[in-house]
Amino acid sequence: MIKVFISIFKLLIISLLTSVIYSCTSISTQSLIDINSLNEEPIGTASDVRMVYTDSMRVSAILIAKKHIDFTNLSFKYSEFPEGVKVTFFDKGNNQSEVTSDYAIIYDATNIVDLRGNVVLKSNTGTELISDQIFWDSSNNWIFTEHPFEYKDEDFQISAIRLDTNKEFSKFMTGKLTGTIAVRDSVQ
């Protein structure tokens, strides 16, 4: 009789332990899946954004956007402006230049700004650059694109594919170009 009781008790303990182990395993597995899953959700979203950038107590830029999605919680941090952006830059003389686009994304690690869709850059001197996509390297103040673009100022009216230039447009390289370029003769 004691042997039967011990056998039943052993079966009961084994059954109980087995059910506990399997129930814990499924919970642990789901917990591990949740913890280790790739979460690409933004850390925050904002509407009707106005960001003011300052440098040494002087306003250097004002960014306005309808929507800002912040993915700076990911390993490759970035911020997205899916409904367009307008940025007004101010130089030390308080002269304004403006950039607008239908979409923008800022990559924190590389300091590259990717502007897409109806991109227009207008300087305070009347220079205008128009393209479907323009990249701006904010660390090096460099502008580039592989897309067709139009560039206009009082001396130039250029259409081309591919642009690589500094922000002053004093050094630039293009691909095949068309348009009007004023050439000045130098007197020697």
GROMACS .gro file of N, CA and C in nm, residues 53-168:
model
  348
   53TYR      N    1   1.710   7.699  -3.384
   53TYR     CA    2   1.849   7.663  -3.359
   53TYR      C    3   1.927   7.791  -3.332
   54THR      N    4   2.007   7.788  -3.226
   54THR     CA    5   2.086   7.905  -3.191
   54THR      C    6   2.234   7.869  -3.187
   55ASP      N    7   2.315   7.971  -3.206
   55ASP     CA    8   2.460   7.956  -3.197
   55ASP      C    9   2.513   8.083  -3.132
   56SER      N   10   2.568   8.071  -3.014
   56SER     CA   11   2.623   8.186  -2.940
   56SER      C   12   2.517   8.295  -2.921
   57MET      N   13   2.399   8.254  -2.875
   57MET     CA   14   2.289   8.346  -2.844
   57MET      C   15   2.230   8.413  -2.968
   58ARG      N   16   2.260   8.361  -3.087
   58ARG     CA   17   2.209   8.417  -3.213
   58ARG      C   18   2.130   8.308  -3.284
   59VAL      N   19   2.010   8.344  -3.331
   59VAL     CA   20   1.929   8.248  -3.406
   59VAL      C   21   1.999   8.219  -3.539
   60SER      N   22   2.029   8.090  -3.563
   60SER     CA   23   2.096   8.052  -3.688
   60SER      C   24   2.000   7.985  -3.786
   61ALA      N   25   1.891   7.926  -3.736
   61ALA     CA   26   1.794   7.862  -3.825
   61ALA      C   27   1.662   7.841  -3.752
   62ILE      N   28   1.555   7.840  -3.830
   62ILE     CA   29   1.422   7.807  -3.779
   62ILE      C   30   1.364   7.701  -3.872
   63LEU      N   31   1.329   7.587  -3.816
   63LEU     CA   32   1.270   7.478  -3.892
   63LEU      C   33   1.121   7.470  -3.860
   64ILE      N   34   1.038   7.463  -3.964
   64ILE     CA   35   0.894   7.450  -3.948
   64ILE      C   36   0.849   7.327  -4.025
   65ALA      N   37   0.770   7.241  -3.959
   65ALA     CA   38   0.720   7.119  -4.023
   65ALA      C   39   0.583   7.084  -3.967
   66LYS      N   40   0.501   7.022  -4.050
   66LYS     CA   41   0.369   6.977  -4.004
   66LYS      C   42   0.380   6.855  -3.914
   67LYS      N   43   0.481   6.768  -3.941
   67LYS     CA   44   0.494   6.647  -3.862
   67LYS      C   45   0.642   6.610  -3.848
   68HIS      N   46   0.680   6.569  -3.728
   68HIS     CA   47   0.817   6.526  -3.699
   68HIS      C   48   0.809   6.391  -3.630
   69ILE      N   49   0.880   6.292  -3.685
   69ILE     CA   50   0.885   6.159  -3.624
   69ILE      C   51   1.029   6.134  -3.581
   70ASP      N   52   1.047   6.105  -3.453
   70ASP     CA   53   1.180   6.094  -3.393
   70ASP      C   54   1.218   5.947  -3.373
   71PHE      N   55   1.318   5.901  -3.448
   71PHE     CA   56   1.369   5.765  -3.436
   71PHE      C   57   1.508   5.764  -3.373
   72THR      N   58   1.536   5.857  -3.286
   72THR     CA   59   1.669   5.863  -3.223
   72THR      C   60   1.687   5.757  -3.116
   73ASN      N   61   1.586   5.673  -3.095
   73ASN     CA   62   1.599   5.560  -3.003
   73ASN      C   63   1.660   5.437  -3.071
   74LEU      N   64   1.676   5.439  -3.202
   74LEU     CA   65   1.734   5.326  -3.274
   74LEU      C   66   1.886   5.335  -3.276
   75SER      N   67   1.950   5.226  -3.313
   75SER     CA   68   2.097   5.229  -3.317
   75SER      C   69   2.148   5.325  -3.424
   76PHE      N   70   2.079   5.334  -3.539
   76PHE     CA   71   2.113   5.434  -3.641
   76PHE      C   72   2.007   5.543  -3.631
   77LYS      N   73   2.038   5.646  -3.554
   77LYS     CA   74   1.942   5.749  -3.517
   77LYS      C   75   1.908   5.840  -3.636
   78TYR      N   76   1.779   5.873  -3.646
   78TYR     CA   77   1.736   5.968  -3.749
   78TYR      C   78   1.604   6.032  -3.708
   79SER      N   79   1.573   6.143  -3.774
   79SER     CA   80   1.446   6.214  -3.756
   79SER      C   81   1.386   6.233  -3.893
   80GLU      N   82   1.255   6.216  -3.900
   80GLU     CA   83   1.185   6.219  -4.028
   80GLU      C   84   1.078   6.329  -4.027
   81PHE      N   85   1.065   6.396  -4.140
   81PHE     CA   86   0.963   6.499  -4.160
   81PHE      C   87   0.882   6.457  -4.283
   82PRO      N   88   0.782   6.369  -4.266
   82PRO     CA   89   0.714   6.309  -4.381
   82PRO      C   90   0.619   6.403  -4.455
   83GLU      N   91   0.581   6.514  -4.394
   83GLU     CA   92   0.487   6.606  -4.459
   83GLU      C   93   0.554   6.737  -4.499
   84GLY      N   94   0.684   6.732  -4.518
   84GLY     CA   95   0.756   6.848  -4.567
   84GLY      C   96   0.821   6.929  -4.457
   85VAL      N   97   0.906   7.019  -4.502
   85VAL     CA   98   0.984   7.101  -4.410
   85VAL      C   99   1.015   7.234  -4.476
   86LYS      N  100   1.025   7.337  -4.394
   86LYS     CA  101   1.072   7.469  -4.437
   86LYS      C  102   1.176   7.513  -4.334
   87VAL      N  103   1.296   7.542  -4.381
   87VAL     CA  104   1.403   7.587  -4.291
   87VAL      C  105   1.451   7.723  -4.338
   88THR      N  106   1.452   7.818  -4.248
   88THR     CA  107   1.505   7.951  -4.276
   88THR      C  108   1.638   7.964  -4.202
   89PHE      N  109   1.744   7.993  -4.277
   89PHE     CA  110   1.878   8.009  -4.220
   89PHE      C  111   1.909   8.158  -4.209
   90PHE      N  112   1.981   8.195  -4.105
   90PHE     CA  113   2.022   8.333  -4.085
   90PHE      C  114   2.174   8.337  -4.076
   91ASP      N  115   2.237   8.423  -4.160
   91ASP     CA  116   2.382   8.437  -4.149
   91ASP      C  117   2.414   8.541  -4.041
   92LYS      N  118   2.541   8.571  -4.023
   92LYS     CA  119   2.580   8.665  -3.916
   92LYS      C  120   2.528   8.805  -3.939
   93GLY      N  121   2.496   8.841  -4.064
   93GLY     CA  122   2.438   8.971  -4.095
   93GLY      C  123   2.286   8.968  -4.089
   94ASN      N  124   2.229   8.857  -4.041
   94ASN     CA  125   2.086   8.835  -4.029
   94ASN      C  126   2.017   8.824  -4.166
   95ASN      N  127   2.093   8.795  -4.273
   95ASN     CA  128   2.035   8.771  -4.405
   95ASN      C  129   1.974   8.631  -4.406
   96GLN      N  130   1.861   8.616  -4.473
   96GLN     CA  131   1.788   8.490  -4.471
   96GLN      C  132   1.803   8.412  -4.600
   97SER      N  133   1.822   8.281  -4.585
   97SER     CA  134   1.815   8.186  -4.694
   97SER      C  135   1.711   8.082  -4.654
   98GLU      N  136   1.648   8.019  -4.755
   98GLU     CA  137   1.537   7.929  -4.723
   98GLU      C  138   1.547   7.799  -4.801
   99VAL      N  139   1.509   7.689  -4.735
   99VAL     CA  140   1.503   7.558  -4.797
   99VAL      C  141   1.364   7.500  -4.771
  100THR      N  142   1.300   7.449  -4.877
  100THR     CA  143   1.172   7.380  -4.861
  100THR      C  144   1.178   7.248  -4.936
  101SER      N  145   1.104   7.149  -4.884
  101SER     CA  146   1.091   7.020  -4.952
  101SER      C  147   0.965   6.951  -4.903
  102ASP      N  148   0.919   6.853  -4.980
  102ASP     CA  149   0.800   6.777  -4.945
  102ASP      C  150   0.827   6.673  -4.837
  103TYR      N  151   0.954   6.634  -4.821
  103TYR     CA  152   0.992   6.530  -4.726
  103TYR      C  153   1.137   6.555  -4.687
  104ALA      N  154   1.171   6.525  -4.562
  104ALA     CA  155   1.310   6.539  -4.519
  104ALA      C  156   1.341   6.434  -4.413
  105ILE      N  157   1.467   6.394  -4.411
  105ILE     CA  158   1.515   6.302  -4.308
  105ILE      C  159   1.655   6.346  -4.267
  106ILE      N  160   1.679   6.349  -4.137
  106ILE     CA  161   1.808   6.391  -4.084
  106ILE      C  162   1.872   6.270  -4.016
  107TYR      N  163   1.992   6.233  -4.061
  107TYR     CA  164   2.066   6.121  -4.003
  107TYR      C  165   2.166   6.176  -3.902
  108ASP      N  166   2.146   6.144  -3.775
  108ASP     CA  167   2.229   6.201  -3.668
  108ASP      C  168   2.376   6.162  -3.679
  109ALA      N  169   2.403   6.035  -3.704
  109ALA     CA  170   2.542   5.987  -3.702
  109ALA      C  171   2.628   6.049  -3.811
  110THR      N  172   2.568   6.076  -3.927
  110THR     CA  173   2.645   6.127  -4.041
  110THR      C  174   2.626   6.276  -4.064
  111ASN      N  175   2.530   6.337  -3.995
  111ASN     CA  176   2.495   6.478  -4.016
  111ASN      C  177   2.456   6.507  -4.160
  112ILE      N  178   2.393   6.407  -4.224
  112ILE     CA  179   2.343   6.423  -4.360
  112ILE      C  180   2.194   6.451  -4.352
  113VAL      N  181   2.150   6.550  -4.429
  113VAL     CA  182   2.007   6.580  -4.442
  113VAL      C  183   1.966   6.542  -4.583
  114ASP      N  184   1.864   6.459  -4.595
  114ASP     CA  185   1.812   6.412  -4.723
  114ASP      C  186   1.680   6.485  -4.748
  115LEU      N  187   1.678   6.573  -4.847
  115LEU     CA  188   1.559   6.650  -4.883
  115LEU      C  189   1.502   6.592  -5.012
  116ARG      N  190   1.371   6.563  -5.013
  116ARG     CA  191   1.310   6.499  -5.130
  116ARG      C  192   1.180   6.568  -5.169
  117GLY      N  193   1.154   6.571  -5.298
  117GLY     CA  194   1.028   6.620  -5.351
  117GLY      C  195   1.019   6.771  -5.351
  118ASN      N  196   1.021   6.830  -5.469
  118ASN     CA  197   1.009   6.977  -5.485
  118ASN      C  198   1.105   7.053  -5.393
  119VAL      N  199   1.230   7.015  -5.397
  119VAL     CA  200   1.331   7.079  -5.313
  119VAL      C  201   1.370   7.213  -5.376
  120VAL      N  202   1.359   7.320  -5.298
  120VAL     CA  203   1.396   7.454  -5.345
  120VAL      C  204   1.485   7.519  -5.239
  121LEU      N  205   1.603   7.561  -5.282
  121LEU     CA  206   1.694   7.637  -5.196
  121LEU      C  207   1.702   7.778  -5.253
  122LYS      N  208   1.672   7.878  -5.171
  122LYS     CA  209   1.680   8.018  -5.212
  122LYS      C  210   1.772   8.091  -5.117
  123SER      N  211   1.875   8.155  -5.173
  123SER     CA  212   1.968   8.229  -5.089
  123SER      C  213   1.924   8.375  -5.078
  124ASN      N  214   1.985   8.445  -4.986
  124ASN     CA  215   1.953   8.587  -4.968
  124ASN      C  216   2.000   8.672  -5.086
  125THR      N  217   2.086   8.618  -5.171
  125THR     CA  218   2.135   8.693  -5.288
  125THR      C  219   2.052   8.665  -5.413
  126GLY      N  220   1.949   8.581  -5.402
  126GLY     CA  221   1.865   8.550  -5.516
  126GLY      C  222   1.903   8.421  -5.587
  127THR      N  223   2.008   8.355  -5.544
  127THR     CA  224   2.045   8.227  -5.602
  127THR      C  225   1.938   8.125  -5.569
  128GLU      N  226   1.907   8.041  -5.667
  128GLU     CA  227   1.802   7.941  -5.648
  128GLU      C  228   1.848   7.806  -5.703
  129LEU      N  229   1.827   7.702  -5.625
  129LEU     CA  230   1.859   7.564  -5.665
  129LEU      C  231   1.733   7.482  -5.649
  130ILE      N  232   1.695   7.410  -5.756
  130ILE     CA  233   1.572   7.331  -5.756
  130ILE      C  234   1.605   7.190  -5.802
  131SER      N  235   1.552   7.089  -5.730
  131SER     CA  236   1.573   6.949  -5.768
  131SER      C  237   1.467   6.862  -5.701
  132ASP      N  238   1.461   6.735  -5.741
  132ASP     CA  239   1.372   6.640  -5.676
  132ASP      C  240   1.433   6.584  -5.547
  133GLN      N  241   1.566   6.584  -5.541
  133GLN     CA  242   1.633   6.536  -5.420
  133GLN      C  243   1.768   6.605  -5.407
  134ILE      N  244   1.796   6.650  -5.286
  134ILE     CA  245   1.924   6.714  -5.256
  134ILE      C  246   1.969   6.663  -5.119
  135PHE      N  247   2.097   6.630  -5.110
  135PHE     CA  248   2.158   6.595  -4.982
  135PHE      C  249   2.239   6.713  -4.934
  136TRP      N  250   2.237   6.735  -4.803
  136TRP     CA  251   2.319   6.841  -4.744
  136TRP      C  252   2.401   6.779  -4.632
  137ASP      N  253   2.532   6.789  -4.644
  137ASP     CA  254   2.624   6.744  -4.541
  137ASP      C  255   2.646   6.863  -4.449
  138SER      N  256   2.577   6.865  -4.335
  138SER     CA  257   2.582   6.982  -4.247
  138SER      C  258   2.716   6.996  -4.175
  139SER      N  259   2.792   6.888  -4.163
  139SER     CA  260   2.925   6.897  -4.101
  139SER      C  261   3.023   6.972  -4.189
  140ASN      N  262   3.014   6.948  -4.319
  140ASN     CA  263   3.109   7.007  -4.415
  140ASN      C  264   3.047   7.119  -4.498
  141ASN      N  265   2.920   7.155  -4.470
  141ASN     CA  266   2.848   7.256  -4.548
  141ASN      C  267   2.858   7.227  -4.698
  142TRP      N  268   2.825   7.104  -4.735
  142TRP     CA  269   2.837   7.058  -4.872
  142TRP      C  270   2.702   7.010  -4.922
  143ILE      N  271   2.668   7.040  -5.047
  143ILE     CA  272   2.541   7.005  -5.109
  143ILE      C  273   2.569   6.914  -5.228
  144PHE      N  274   2.490   6.807  -5.242
  144PHE     CA  275   2.511   6.719  -5.356
  144PHE      C  276   2.382   6.647  -5.394
  145THR      N  277   2.375   6.606  -5.521
  145THR     CA  278   2.263   6.529  -5.573
  145THR      C  279   2.308   6.454  -5.698
  146GLU      N  280   2.243   6.344  -5.724
  146GLU     CA  281   2.262   6.270  -5.849
  146GLU      C  282   2.142   6.291  -5.940
  147HIS      N  283   2.045   6.370  -5.896
  147HIS     CA  284   1.922   6.396  -5.971
  147HIS      C  285   1.939   6.520  -6.059
  148PRO      N  286   1.851   6.535  -6.159
  148PRO     CA  287   1.853   6.658  -6.239
  148PRO      C  288   1.826   6.779  -6.148
  149PHE      N  289   1.888   6.891  -6.180
  149PHE     CA  290   1.868   7.012  -6.101
  149PHE      C  291   1.872   7.134  -6.191
  150GLU      N  292   1.819   7.244  -6.138
  150GLU     CA  293   1.828   7.375  -6.203
  150GLU      C  294   1.892   7.470  -6.103
  151TYR      N  295   1.986   7.548  -6.154
  151TYR     CA  296   2.055   7.648  -6.072
  151TYR      C  297   2.043   7.782  -6.143
  152LYS      N  298   2.002   7.884  -6.067
  152LYS     CA  299   1.987   8.018  -6.126
  152LYS      C  300   2.046   8.122  -6.031
  153ASP      N  301   2.122   8.213  -6.090
  153ASP     CA  302   2.161   8.336  -6.020
  153ASP      C  303   2.172   8.444  -6.128
  154GLU      N  304   2.228   8.558  -6.096
  154GLU     CA  305   2.229   8.665  -6.197
  154GLU      C  306   2.323   8.635  -6.313
  155ASP      N  307   2.421   8.546  -6.295
  155ASP     CA  308   2.515   8.513  -6.402
  155ASP      C  309   2.489   8.378  -6.468
  156PHE      N  310   2.422   8.287  -6.400
  156PHE     CA  311   2.408   8.151  -6.450
  156PHE      C  312   2.261   8.109  -6.453
  157GLN      N  313   2.231   8.027  -6.551
  157GLN     CA  314   2.106   7.953  -6.555
  157GLN      C  315   2.144   7.816  -6.607
  158ILE      N  316   2.159   7.720  -6.516
  158ILE     CA  317   2.215   7.590  -6.549
  158ILE      C  318   2.114   7.480  -6.519
  159SER      N  319   2.104   7.385  -6.611
  159SER     CA  320   2.030   7.262  -6.588
  159SER      C  321   2.129   7.149  -6.609
  160ALA      N  322   2.130   7.053  -6.519
  160ALA     CA  323   2.226   6.943  -6.531
  160ALA      C  324   2.179   6.826  -6.447
  161ILE      N  325   2.251   6.718  -6.461
  161ILE     CA  326   2.233   6.601  -6.376
  161ILE      C  327   2.361   6.588  -6.295
  162ARG      N  328   2.346   6.575  -6.166
  162ARG     CA  329   2.455   6.559  -6.069
  162ARG      C  330   2.514   6.694  -6.033
  163LEU      N  331   2.519   6.718  -5.903
  163LEU     CA  332   2.576   6.841  -5.849
  163LEU      C  333   2.655   6.807  -5.724
  164ASP      N  334   2.769   6.870  -5.711
  164ASP     CA  335   2.855   6.854  -5.595
  164ASP      C  336   2.914   6.992  -5.567
  165THR      N  337   2.871   7.059  -5.457
  165THR     CA  338   2.911   7.198  -5.436
  165THR      C  339   2.919   7.234  -5.288
  166ASN      N  340   2.992   7.341  -5.260
  166ASN     CA  341   2.990   7.396  -5.125
  166ASN      C  342   2.867   7.484  -5.112
  167LYS      N  343   2.835   7.527  -4.991
  167LYS     CA  344   2.709   7.601  -4.970
  167LYS      C  345   2.710   7.739  -5.035
  168GLU      N  346   2.826   7.795  -5.065
  168GLU     CA  347   2.835   7.925  -5.132
  168GLU      C  348   2.826   7.913  -5.284
   0.00000   0.00000   0.00000
